[in-house]
Amino acid sequence: MHHSPSEWLPLIWGGGEPVFADAAEAETVLGAIMARYNEIIHGLQDGAGILDPLFLADAEDEVIADFWAEGFLEAVSLRPAVWDPLFSHRDAGLLMTPILLLARDPEDLDLDVDEERLHELLAEAPDMIAPCVVAIDRFWKARRTHGRVPKIGRNAPCPCGSGRKFKLCCGRR
């Protein structure tokens, strides 16, 4: 599911219009953004489904994935109704869990997990983003191709590509 750049670029600028020193600076900045966009599109088109999200890191090199997750949800908010089939799908909706955990207050997510498991999920979330986004992309492709997405068996390999059974990975709540 791809939005046109004219739809999502305003989110990058924080809703305002960017101010560039000159045309060369505008071309450099927009060129870098579009190059990254195309890199993501091509990575997901590849049969392997490759996504290498860029996260910030703090002074101790700890990954800060919250901003990435918040940006993803901002993009989702551009067309919330279009995303309903994913969120309402019994299995595939769980693929959004790592993104939601990082971008929202876990208390608001109504997860049926204890404090220890929640801590584990939050620690694993940054590493789960790439495989879950690849699986989300596959969800949309399967839906476009077949009109619906089959349920995922509890013992089937997780669609995120972790190699674990669905019930021990994204299906674990």
Tab-separated table of N, CA and C in Angstrom:
chain	number	residue	atom	x	y	z
A	1	MET	N	0.856	-1.167	0.000
A	1	MET	CA	0.000	0.000	0.000
A	1	MET	C	0.898	1.224	0.000
A	2	HIS	N	0.823	1.988	-1.085
A	2	HIS	CA	1.721	3.138	-1.197
A	2	HIS	C	0.916	4.420	-1.313
A	3	HIS	N	1.257	5.382	-0.483
A	3	HIS	CA	0.686	6.717	-0.591
A	3	HIS	C	1.584	7.517	-1.519
A	4	SER	N	1.020	8.494	-2.213
A	4	SER	CA	1.870	9.323	-3.064
A	4	SER	C	2.669	10.271	-2.176
A	5	PRO	N	3.890	10.642	-2.625
A	5	PRO	CA	4.722	11.548	-1.822
A	5	PRO	C	4.016	12.861	-1.459
A	6	SER	N	3.163	13.353	-2.337
A	6	SER	CA	2.472	14.614	-2.025
A	6	SER	C	1.566	14.462	-0.801
A	7	GLU	N	1.195	13.216	-0.494
A	7	GLU	CA	0.335	12.952	0.654
A	7	GLU	C	1.138	12.867	1.957
A	8	TRP	N	2.323	12.262	1.903
A	8	TRP	CA	3.082	12.051	3.141
A	8	TRP	C	4.218	13.037	3.372
A	9	LEU	N	4.685	13.712	2.342
A	9	LEU	CA	5.764	14.687	2.565
A	9	LEU	C	5.395	15.760	3.589
A	10	PRO	N	4.157	16.284	3.594
A	10	PRO	CA	3.820	17.278	4.622
A	10	PRO	C	4.021	16.772	6.057
A	11	LEU	N	3.884	15.450	6.286
A	11	LEU	CA	4.133	14.903	7.619
A	11	LEU	C	5.604	15.061	8.001
A	12	ILE	N	6.485	14.900	7.027
A	12	ILE	CA	7.915	15.042	7.292
A	12	ILE	C	8.239	16.466	7.716
A	13	TRP	N	7.552	17.418	7.114
A	13	TRP	CA	7.812	18.830	7.445
A	13	TRP	C	7.035	19.264	8.680
A	14	GLY	N	6.340	18.346	9.316
A	14	GLY	CA	5.583	18.704	10.512
A	14	GLY	C	4.330	19.499	10.199
A	15	GLY	N	3.807	19.334	8.998
A	15	GLY	CA	2.567	20.013	8.614
A	15	GLY	C	2.787	21.354	7.945
A	16	GLY	N	3.984	21.911	8.062
A	16	GLY	CA	4.275	23.201	7.430
A	16	GLY	C	4.959	23.020	6.095
A	17	GLU	N	5.443	24.108	5.555
A	17	GLU	CA	6.185	24.066	4.297
A	17	GLU	C	7.675	24.156	4.611
A	18	PRO	N	8.498	23.347	3.939
A	18	PRO	CA	9.936	23.422	4.201
A	18	PRO	C	10.527	24.719	3.647
A	19	VAL	N	11.569	25.169	4.273
A	19	VAL	CA	12.285	26.344	3.786
A	19	VAL	C	13.701	25.903	3.448
A	20	PHE	N	14.064	26.075	2.201
A	20	PHE	CA	15.398	25.698	1.741
A	20	PHE	C	16.188	26.953	1.391
A	21	ALA	N	17.506	26.865	1.553
A	21	ALA	CA	18.373	28.006	1.236
A	21	ALA	C	18.328	28.328	-0.250
A	22	ASP	N	18.261	27.257	-1.063
A	22	ASP	CA	18.209	27.463	-2.515
A	22	ASP	C	17.711	26.183	-3.181
A	23	ALA	N	17.619	26.209	-4.482
A	23	ALA	CA	17.105	25.064	-5.246
A	23	ALA	C	18.000	23.838	-5.084
A	24	ALA	N	19.302	24.054	-4.983
A	24	ALA	CA	20.226	22.928	-4.835
A	24	ALA	C	19.988	22.193	-3.515
A	25	GLU	N	19.748	22.963	-2.446
A	25	GLU	CA	19.474	22.344	-1.149
A	25	GLU	C	18.155	21.577	-1.199
A	26	ALA	N	17.151	22.161	-1.817
A	26	ALA	CA	15.855	21.488	-1.954
A	26	ALA	C	16.009	20.181	-2.725
A	27	GLU	N	16.782	20.228	-3.786
A	27	GLU	CA	16.999	19.039	-4.609
A	27	GLU	C	17.749	17.958	-3.824
A	28	THR	N	18.730	18.366	-3.033
A	28	THR	CA	19.505	17.416	-2.221
A	28	THR	C	18.620	16.742	-1.176
A	29	VAL	N	17.841	17.538	-0.451
A	29	VAL	CA	16.989	16.995	0.615
A	29	VAL	C	15.896	16.100	0.028
A	30	LEU	N	15.178	16.615	-0.968
A	30	LEU	CA	14.103	15.827	-1.578
A	30	LEU	C	14.663	14.593	-2.280
A	31	GLY	N	15.839	14.738	-2.878
A	31	GLY	CA	16.474	13.588	-3.539
A	31	GLY	C	16.796	12.489	-2.543
A	32	ALA	N	17.305	12.873	-1.358
A	32	ALA	CA	17.632	11.881	-0.326
A	32	ALA	C	16.368	11.182	0.185
A	33	ILE	N	15.295	11.951	0.388
A	33	ILE	CA	14.030	11.366	0.863
A	33	ILE	C	13.477	10.393	-0.170
A	34	MET	N	13.466	10.802	-1.436
A	34	MET	CA	12.908	9.942	-2.484
A	34	MET	C	13.798	8.717	-2.732
A	35	ALA	N	15.114	8.879	-2.568
A	35	ALA	CA	16.015	7.727	-2.716
A	35	ALA	C	15.709	6.690	-1.631
A	36	ARG	N	15.481	7.156	-0.405
A	36	ARG	CA	15.150	6.246	0.698
A	36	ARG	C	13.803	5.577	0.444
A	37	TYR	N	12.829	6.362	-0.010
A	37	TYR	CA	11.500	5.834	-0.338
A	37	TYR	C	11.631	4.715	-1.378
A	38	ASN	N	12.379	4.968	-2.441
A	38	ASN	CA	12.543	3.974	-3.503
A	38	ASN	C	13.296	2.748	-3.015
A	39	GLU	N	14.260	2.947	-2.127
A	39	GLU	CA	15.005	1.834	-1.541
A	39	GLU	C	14.055	0.914	-0.763
A	40	ILE	N	13.142	1.511	-0.005
A	40	ILE	CA	12.161	0.729	0.763
A	40	ILE	C	11.232	-0.033	-0.179
A	41	ILE	N	10.699	0.662	-1.189
A	41	ILE	CA	9.784	0.021	-2.146
A	41	ILE	C	10.467	-1.164	-2.830
A	42	HIS	N	11.700	-0.954	-3.313
A	42	HIS	CA	12.418	-2.033	-4.011
A	42	HIS	C	12.758	-3.182	-3.071
A	43	GLY	N	13.126	-2.874	-1.827
A	43	GLY	CA	13.415	-3.929	-0.859
A	43	GLY	C	12.210	-4.807	-0.589
A	44	LEU	N	11.026	-4.195	-0.528
A	44	LEU	CA	9.804	-4.964	-0.276
A	44	LEU	C	9.345	-5.716	-1.522
A	45	GLN	N	9.705	-5.236	-2.711
A	45	GLN	CA	9.331	-5.934	-3.944
A	45	GLN	C	10.171	-7.188	-4.140
A	46	ASP	N	11.366	-7.169	-3.592
A	46	ASP	CA	12.252	-8.316	-3.692
A	46	ASP	C	11.586	-9.515	-3.020
A	47	GLY	N	11.745	-10.696	-3.605
A	47	GLY	CA	11.116	-11.893	-3.061
A	47	GLY	C	11.453	-12.128	-1.594
A	48	ALA	N	12.671	-11.738	-1.186
A	48	ALA	CA	13.094	-11.941	0.194
A	48	ALA	C	12.383	-10.973	1.136
A	49	GLY	N	11.897	-9.856	0.625
A	49	GLY	CA	11.254	-8.853	1.463
A	49	GLY	C	12.236	-8.260	2.447
A	50	ILE	N	13.007	-7.289	1.987
A	50	ILE	CA	14.051	-6.697	2.822
A	50	ILE	C	13.632	-5.304	3.267
A	51	LEU	N	13.732	-5.057	4.554
A	51	LEU	CA	13.488	-3.725	5.094
A	51	LEU	C	14.538	-3.484	6.162
A	52	ASP	N	15.223	-2.370	6.049
A	52	ASP	CA	16.236	-2.014	7.026
A	52	ASP	C	15.862	-0.654	7.601
A	53	PRO	N	14.998	-0.648	8.633
A	53	PRO	CA	14.558	0.639	9.179
A	53	PRO	C	15.713	1.410	9.800
A	54	LEU	N	15.674	2.719	9.658
A	54	LEU	CA	16.704	3.574	10.243
A	54	LEU	C	16.185	4.119	11.560
A	55	PHE	N	16.835	3.735	12.644
A	55	PHE	CA	16.450	4.193	13.975
A	55	PHE	C	17.500	5.153	14.511
A	56	LEU	N	17.078	6.036	15.389
A	56	LEU	CA	18.012	6.884	16.112
A	56	LEU	C	18.705	6.039	17.180
A	57	ALA	N	19.825	6.525	17.677
A	57	ALA	CA	20.501	5.874	18.797
A	57	ALA	C	20.916	6.966	19.777
A	58	ASP	N	20.932	6.618	21.061
A	58	ASP	CA	21.349	7.599	22.058
A	58	ASP	C	22.867	7.552	22.229
A	59	ALA	N	23.383	8.302	23.173
A	59	ALA	CA	24.831	8.405	23.386
A	59	ALA	C	25.465	7.064	23.721
A	60	GLU	N	24.688	6.141	24.307
A	60	GLU	CA	25.216	4.816	24.654
A	60	GLU	C	24.948	3.799	23.541
A	61	ASP	N	24.547	4.288	22.375
A	61	ASP	CA	24.222	3.438	21.218
A	61	ASP	C	22.994	2.556	21.441
A	62	GLU	N	22.139	2.951	22.381
A	62	GLU	CA	20.865	2.249	22.563
A	62	GLU	C	19.921	2.717	21.464
A	63	VAL	N	19.256	1.765	20.826
A	63	VAL	CA	18.340	2.089	19.731
A	63	VAL	C	17.099	2.801	20.261
A	64	ILE	N	16.697	3.849	19.567
A	64	ILE	CA	15.460	4.562	19.899
A	64	ILE	C	14.533	4.377	18.703
A	65	ALA	N	13.625	3.418	18.807
A	65	ALA	CA	12.733	3.097	17.688
A	65	ALA	C	11.376	3.790	17.817
A	66	ASP	N	11.145	4.464	18.947
A	66	ASP	CA	9.838	5.084	19.196
A	66	ASP	C	9.437	6.063	18.089
A	67	PHE	N	10.401	6.905	17.670
A	67	PHE	CA	10.074	7.918	16.663
A	67	PHE	C	9.712	7.274	15.332
A	68	TRP	N	10.415	6.197	14.988
A	68	TRP	CA	10.113	5.472	13.761
A	68	TRP	C	8.676	4.939	13.826
A	69	ALA	N	8.346	4.311	14.953
A	69	ALA	CA	7.013	3.725	15.131
A	69	ALA	C	5.932	4.813	15.088
A	70	GLU	N	6.201	5.949	15.725
A	70	GLU	CA	5.236	7.048	15.707
A	70	GLU	C	5.037	7.563	14.284
A	71	GLY	N	6.124	7.648	13.518
A	71	GLY	CA	6.023	8.079	12.123
A	71	GLY	C	5.218	7.109	11.284
A	72	PHE	N	5.404	5.804	11.534
A	72	PHE	CA	4.644	4.785	10.808
A	72	PHE	C	3.147	4.966	11.083
A	73	LEU	N	2.800	5.162	12.364
A	73	LEU	CA	1.388	5.334	12.713
A	73	LEU	C	0.827	6.643	12.166
A	74	GLU	N	1.671	7.671	12.046
A	74	GLU	CA	1.211	8.910	11.411
A	74	GLU	C	0.829	8.647	9.965
A	75	ALA	N	1.642	7.841	9.281
A	75	ALA	CA	1.329	7.484	7.892
A	75	ALA	C	0.030	6.680	7.831
A	76	VAL	N	-0.148	5.753	8.774
A	76	VAL	CA	-1.394	4.970	8.830
A	76	VAL	C	-2.593	5.912	9.019
A	77	SER	N	-2.395	6.957	9.830
A	77	SER	CA	-3.505	7.881	10.128
A	77	SER	C	-3.937	8.700	8.913
A	78	LEU	N	-3.125	8.703	7.854
A	78	LEU	CA	-3.537	9.405	6.627
A	78	LEU	C	-4.776	8.753	6.023
A	79	ARG	N	-4.861	7.431	6.154
A	79	ARG	CA	-6.004	6.688	5.609
A	79	ARG	C	-6.403	5.569	6.566
A	80	PRO	N	-6.944	5.921	7.717
A	80	PRO	CA	-7.243	4.872	8.706
A	80	PRO	C	-8.211	3.805	8.208
A	81	ALA	N	-9.211	4.185	7.448
A	81	ALA	CA	-10.196	3.198	6.984
A	81	ALA	C	-9.552	2.150	6.082
A	82	VAL	N	-8.558	2.548	5.324
A	82	VAL	CA	-7.871	1.622	4.430
A	82	VAL	C	-7.110	0.563	5.229
A	83	TRP	N	-6.666	0.937	6.431
A	83	TRP	CA	-5.903	0.017	7.271
A	83	TRP	C	-6.786	-0.890	8.117
A	84	ASP	N	-8.090	-0.647	8.158
A	84	ASP	CA	-8.997	-1.460	8.974
A	84	ASP	C	-8.887	-2.965	8.719
A	85	PRO	N	-8.790	-3.407	7.444
A	85	PRO	CA	-8.703	-4.859	7.231
A	85	PRO	C	-7.518	-5.507	7.943
A	86	LEU	N	-6.405	-4.789	8.041
A	86	LEU	CA	-5.249	-5.343	8.749
A	86	LEU	C	-5.526	-5.382	10.248
A	87	PHE	N	-5.967	-4.249	10.801
A	87	PHE	CA	-6.196	-4.183	12.249
A	87	PHE	C	-7.278	-5.157	12.706
A	88	SER	N	-8.275	-5.402	11.853
A	88	SER	CA	-9.376	-6.275	12.264
A	88	SER	C	-9.130	-7.748	11.936
A	89	HIS	N	-8.072	-8.068	11.197
A	89	HIS	CA	-7.758	-9.457	10.883
A	89	HIS	C	-7.252	-10.133	12.156
A	90	ARG	N	-7.834	-11.289	12.462
A	90	ARG	CA	-7.537	-11.967	13.733
A	90	ARG	C	-6.039	-12.195	13.945
A	91	ASP	N	-5.349	-12.604	12.900
A	91	ASP	CA	-3.929	-12.924	13.032
A	91	ASP	C	-3.035	-11.773	12.592
A	92	ALA	N	-3.280	-11.256	11.416
A	92	ALA	CA	-2.388	-10.245	10.838
A	92	ALA	C	-2.363	-8.956	11.662
A	93	GLY	N	-3.446	-8.643	12.342
A	93	GLY	CA	-3.472	-7.442	13.171
A	93	GLY	C	-2.393	-7.437	14.234
A	94	LEU	N	-1.983	-8.645	14.664
A	94	LEU	CA	-0.938	-8.760	15.686
A	94	LEU	C	0.414	-8.282	15.174
A	95	LEU	N	0.575	-8.224	13.846
A	95	LEU	CA	1.839	-7.771	13.279
A	95	LEU	C	2.117	-6.304	13.606
A	96	MET	N	1.081	-5.569	13.973
A	96	MET	CA	1.257	-4.165	14.346
A	96	MET	C	1.728	-4.010	15.797
A	97	THR	N	1.735	-5.090	16.567
A	97	THR	CA	2.042	-5.007	17.999
A	97	THR	C	3.366	-4.307	18.316
A	98	PRO	N	4.496	-4.678	17.676
A	98	PRO	CA	5.735	-3.989	18.060
A	98	PRO	C	5.695	-2.493	17.770
A	99	ILE	N	5.033	-2.113	16.693
A	99	ILE	CA	4.923	-0.693	16.332
A	99	ILE	C	4.055	0.032	17.358
A	100	LEU	N	2.927	-0.575	17.700
A	100	LEU	CA	2.021	0.037	18.678
A	100	LEU	C	2.675	0.122	20.051
A	101	LEU	N	3.430	-0.912	20.435
A	101	LEU	CA	4.108	-0.904	21.738
A	101	LEU	C	5.079	0.257	21.860
A	102	LEU	N	5.778	0.552	20.768
A	102	LEU	CA	6.779	1.616	20.796
A	102	LEU	C	6.159	3.009	20.673
A	103	ALA	N	5.057	3.103	19.950
A	103	ALA	CA	4.481	4.423	19.658
A	103	ALA	C	3.399	4.846	20.638
A	104	ARG	N	2.849	3.902	21.368
A	104	ARG	CA	1.735	4.207	22.266
A	104	ARG	C	2.089	3.808	23.695
A	105	ASP	N	1.303	4.288	24.629
A	105	ASP	CA	1.463	3.858	26.017
A	105	ASP	C	0.954	2.416	26.101
A	106	PRO	N	1.813	1.464	26.481
A	106	PRO	CA	1.366	0.069	26.538
A	106	PRO	C	0.094	-0.133	27.361
A	107	GLU	N	-0.137	0.751	28.341
A	107	GLU	CA	-1.356	0.649	29.164
A	107	GLU	C	-2.615	0.779	28.303
A	108	ASP	N	-2.521	1.542	27.203
A	108	ASP	CA	-3.688	1.788	26.345
A	108	ASP	C	-3.953	0.645	25.371
A	109	LEU	N	-3.048	-0.326	25.290
A	109	LEU	CA	-3.170	-1.359	24.262
A	109	LEU	C	-3.978	-2.569	24.707
A	110	ASP	N	-4.319	-2.649	25.973
A	110	ASP	CA	-5.141	-3.746	26.462
A	110	ASP	C	-4.515	-5.110	26.158
A	111	LEU	N	-3.216	-5.217	26.393
A	111	LEU	CA	-2.518	-6.480	26.177
A	111	LEU	C	-2.702	-7.371	27.395
A	112	ASP	N	-2.959	-8.634	27.140
A	112	ASP	CA	-3.166	-9.579	28.232
A	112	ASP	C	-1.835	-10.224	28.604
A	113	VAL	N	-0.915	-9.402	29.130
A	113	VAL	CA	0.408	-9.904	29.510
A	113	VAL	C	0.794	-9.326	30.864
A	114	ASP	N	1.655	-10.065	31.560
A	114	ASP	CA	2.117	-9.551	32.854
A	114	ASP	C	3.256	-8.552	32.634
A	115	GLU	N	3.681	-7.919	33.713
A	115	GLU	CA	4.706	-6.868	33.645
A	115	GLU	C	6.007	-7.388	33.031
A	116	GLU	N	6.396	-8.603	33.408
A	116	GLU	CA	7.647	-9.181	32.900
A	116	GLU	C	7.578	-9.411	31.395
A	117	ARG	N	6.458	-9.966	30.923
A	117	ARG	CA	6.299	-10.218	29.476
A	117	ARG	C	6.232	-8.895	28.716
A	118	LEU	N	5.590	-7.894	29.293
A	118	LEU	CA	5.508	-6.582	28.646
A	118	LEU	C	6.916	-6.003	28.474
A	119	HIS	N	7.747	-6.148	29.510
A	119	HIS	CA	9.130	-5.671	29.437
A	119	HIS	C	9.890	-6.393	28.322
A	120	GLU	N	9.671	-7.720	28.205
A	120	GLU	CA	10.305	-8.508	27.140
A	120	GLU	C	9.847	-8.018	25.764
A	121	LEU	N	8.535	-7.816	25.616
A	121	LEU	CA	7.984	-7.363	24.335
A	121	LEU	C	8.561	-6.008	23.929
A	122	LEU	N	8.669	-5.096	24.899
A	122	LEU	CA	9.234	-3.774	24.609
A	122	LEU	C	10.705	-3.887	24.195
A	123	ALA	N	11.440	-4.787	24.831
A	123	ALA	CA	12.852	-4.977	24.491
A	123	ALA	C	13.014	-5.588	23.097
A	124	GLU	N	12.089	-6.484	22.730
A	124	GLU	CA	12.156	-7.162	21.429
A	124	GLU	C	11.596	-6.307	20.299
A	125	ALA	N	10.758	-5.335	20.619
A	125	ALA	CA	10.003	-4.590	19.610
A	125	ALA	C	10.858	-3.990	18.492
A	126	PRO	N	11.973	-3.294	18.792
A	126	PRO	CA	12.752	-2.724	17.683
A	126	PRO	C	13.222	-3.776	16.673
A	127	ASP	N	13.651	-4.950	17.169
A	127	ASP	CA	14.115	-6.010	16.268
A	127	ASP	C	12.965	-6.651	15.496
A	128	MET	N	11.751	-6.532	16.005
A	128	MET	CA	10.590	-7.142	15.342
A	128	MET	C	9.978	-6.228	14.275
A	129	ILE	N	10.341	-4.952	14.272
A	129	ILE	CA	9.717	-4.026	13.325
A	129	ILE	C	9.951	-4.450	11.878
A	130	ALA	N	11.201	-4.677	11.503
A	130	ALA	CA	11.481	-5.011	10.098
A	130	ALA	C	10.719	-6.262	9.648
A	131	PRO	N	10.833	-7.404	10.371
A	131	PRO	CA	10.095	-8.576	9.897
A	131	PRO	C	8.580	-8.385	9.921
A	132	CYS	N	8.067	-7.634	10.886
A	132	CYS	CA	6.617	-7.414	10.931
A	132	CYS	C	6.154	-6.523	9.781
A	133	VAL	N	6.931	-5.493	9.429
A	133	VAL	CA	6.538	-4.634	8.307
A	133	VAL	C	6.592	-5.415	6.999
A	134	VAL	N	7.581	-6.293	6.847
A	134	VAL	CA	7.639	-7.147	5.657
A	134	VAL	C	6.389	-8.036	5.610
A	135	ALA	N	5.998	-8.591	6.751
A	135	ALA	CA	4.804	-9.439	6.802
A	135	ALA	C	3.539	-8.620	6.542
A	136	ILE	N	3.494	-7.381	7.021
A	136	ILE	CA	2.346	-6.499	6.750
A	136	ILE	C	2.258	-6.246	5.249
A	137	ASP	N	3.401	-6.001	4.617
A	137	ASP	CA	3.435	-5.806	3.169
A	137	ASP	C	2.907	-7.043	2.443
A	138	ARG	N	3.299	-8.228	2.916
A	138	ARG	CA	2.812	-9.486	2.308
A	138	ARG	C	1.302	-9.642	2.520
A	139	PHE	N	0.809	-9.195	3.681
A	139	PHE	CA	-0.632	-9.229	3.943
A	139	PHE	C	-1.373	-8.466	2.852
A	140	TRP	N	-0.915	-7.218	2.580
A	140	TRP	CA	-1.600	-6.396	1.567
A	140	TRP	C	-1.486	-7.001	0.181
A	141	LYS	N	-0.331	-7.581	-0.134
A	141	LYS	CA	-0.155	-8.199	-1.452
A	141	LYS	C	-1.066	-9.414	-1.599
A	142	ALA	N	-1.161	-10.229	-0.543
A	142	ALA	CA	-2.038	-11.407	-0.587
A	142	ALA	C	-3.491	-10.972	-0.724
A	143	ARG	N	-3.846	-9.915	-0.040
A	143	ARG	CA	-5.227	-9.413	-0.090
A	143	ARG	C	-5.569	-8.905	-1.490
A	144	ARG	N	-4.614	-8.182	-2.100
A	144	ARG	CA	-4.846	-7.684	-3.471
A	144	ARG	C	-4.948	-8.837	-4.455
A	145	THR	N	-4.116	-9.870	-4.268
A	145	THR	CA	-4.072	-10.994	-5.196
A	145	THR	C	-5.271	-11.922	-5.028
A	146	HIS	N	-5.619	-12.239	-3.777
A	146	HIS	CA	-6.649	-13.250	-3.511
A	146	HIS	C	-7.950	-12.671	-2.977
A	147	GLY	N	-7.967	-11.390	-2.663
A	147	GLY	CA	-9.190	-10.775	-2.149
A	147	GLY	C	-9.385	-10.959	-0.657
A	148	ARG	N	-8.625	-11.860	-0.057
A	148	ARG	CA	-8.700	-12.062	1.381
A	148	ARG	C	-7.386	-12.664	1.840
A	149	VAL	N	-7.189	-12.707	3.137
A	149	VAL	CA	-5.963	-13.276	3.692
A	149	VAL	C	-6.364	-14.435	4.589
A	150	PRO	N	-5.801	-15.613	4.351
A	150	PRO	CA	-6.174	-16.761	5.191
A	150	PRO	C	-5.709	-16.592	6.626
A	151	LYS	N	-6.370	-17.318	7.520
A	151	LYS	CA	-5.941	-17.324	8.922
A	151	LYS	C	-4.594	-18.006	9.014
A	152	ILE	N	-3.853	-17.630	10.028
A	152	ILE	CA	-2.539	-18.218	10.244
A	152	ILE	C	-2.685	-19.273	11.330
A	153	GLY	N	-2.283	-20.498	11.037
A	153	GLY	CA	-2.363	-21.566	12.029
A	153	GLY	C	-1.429	-21.290	13.191
A	154	ARG	N	-1.833	-21.655	14.389
A	154	ARG	CA	-1.026	-21.379	15.583
A	154	ARG	C	0.368	-22.013	15.481
A	155	ASN	N	0.459	-23.184	14.824
A	155	ASN	CA	1.738	-23.882	14.706
A	155	ASN	C	2.459	-23.598	13.392
A	156	ALA	N	1.872	-22.738	12.556
A	156	ALA	CA	2.501	-22.374	11.286
A	156	ALA	C	3.670	-21.427	11.551
A	157	PRO	N	4.631	-21.376	10.617
A	157	PRO	CA	5.724	-20.404	10.785
A	157	PRO	C	5.149	-18.984	10.829
A	158	CYS	N	5.690	-18.159	11.700
A	158	CYS	CA	5.200	-16.792	11.832
A	158	CYS	C	5.431	-16.030	10.526
A	159	PRO	N	4.438	-15.271	10.068
A	159	PRO	CA	4.606	-14.534	8.813
A	159	PRO	C	5.663	-13.436	8.893
A	160	CYS	N	6.128	-13.116	10.097
A	160	CYS	CA	7.169	-12.083	10.207
A	160	CYS	C	8.524	-12.612	9.759
A	161	GLY	N	8.631	-13.924	9.555
A	161	GLY	CA	9.879	-14.487	9.053
A	161	GLY	C	10.906	-14.829	10.123
A	162	SER	N	10.502	-14.817	11.392
A	162	SER	CA	11.441	-15.094	12.485
A	162	SER	C	11.896	-16.550	12.501
A	163	GLY	N	11.109	-17.427	11.865
A	163	GLY	CA	11.422	-18.848	11.911
A	163	GLY	C	10.735	-19.566	13.064
A	164	ARG	N	10.148	-18.785	13.987
A	164	ARG	CA	9.428	-19.384	15.113
A	164	ARG	C	7.973	-19.671	14.718
A	165	LYS	N	7.330	-20.542	15.483
A	165	LYS	CA	5.901	-20.782	15.266
A	165	LYS	C	5.130	-19.508	15.594
A	166	PHE	N	4.025	-19.293	14.883
A	166	PHE	CA	3.214	-18.088	15.080
A	166	PHE	C	2.830	-17.926	16.546
A	167	LYS	N	2.433	-19.033	17.217
A	167	LYS	CA	1.972	-18.922	18.617
A	167	LYS	C	3.104	-18.524	19.562
A	168	LEU	N	4.364	-18.740	19.161
A	168	LEU	CA	5.502	-18.384	20.013
A	168	LEU	C	6.125	-17.057	19.606
A	169	CYS	N	5.551	-16.427	18.589
A	169	CYS	CA	6.140	-15.181	18.086
A	169	CYS	C	5.079	-14.090	18.100
A	170	CYS	N	4.649	-13.618	16.918
A	170	CYS	CA	3.688	-12.506	16.867
A	170	CYS	C	2.321	-12.888	17.430
A	171	GLY	N	1.989	-14.185	17.432
A	171	GLY	CA	0.714	-14.622	17.968
A	171	GLY	C	0.719	-14.795	19.474
A	172	ARG	N	1.850	-14.524	20.097
A	172	ARG	CA	1.985	-14.700	21.554
A	172	ARG	C	1.570	-13.419	22.254
A	173	ARG	N	0.555	-13.497	23.057
A	173	ARG	CA	0.091	-12.315	23.781
A	173	ARG	C	-0.088	-12.641	25.237
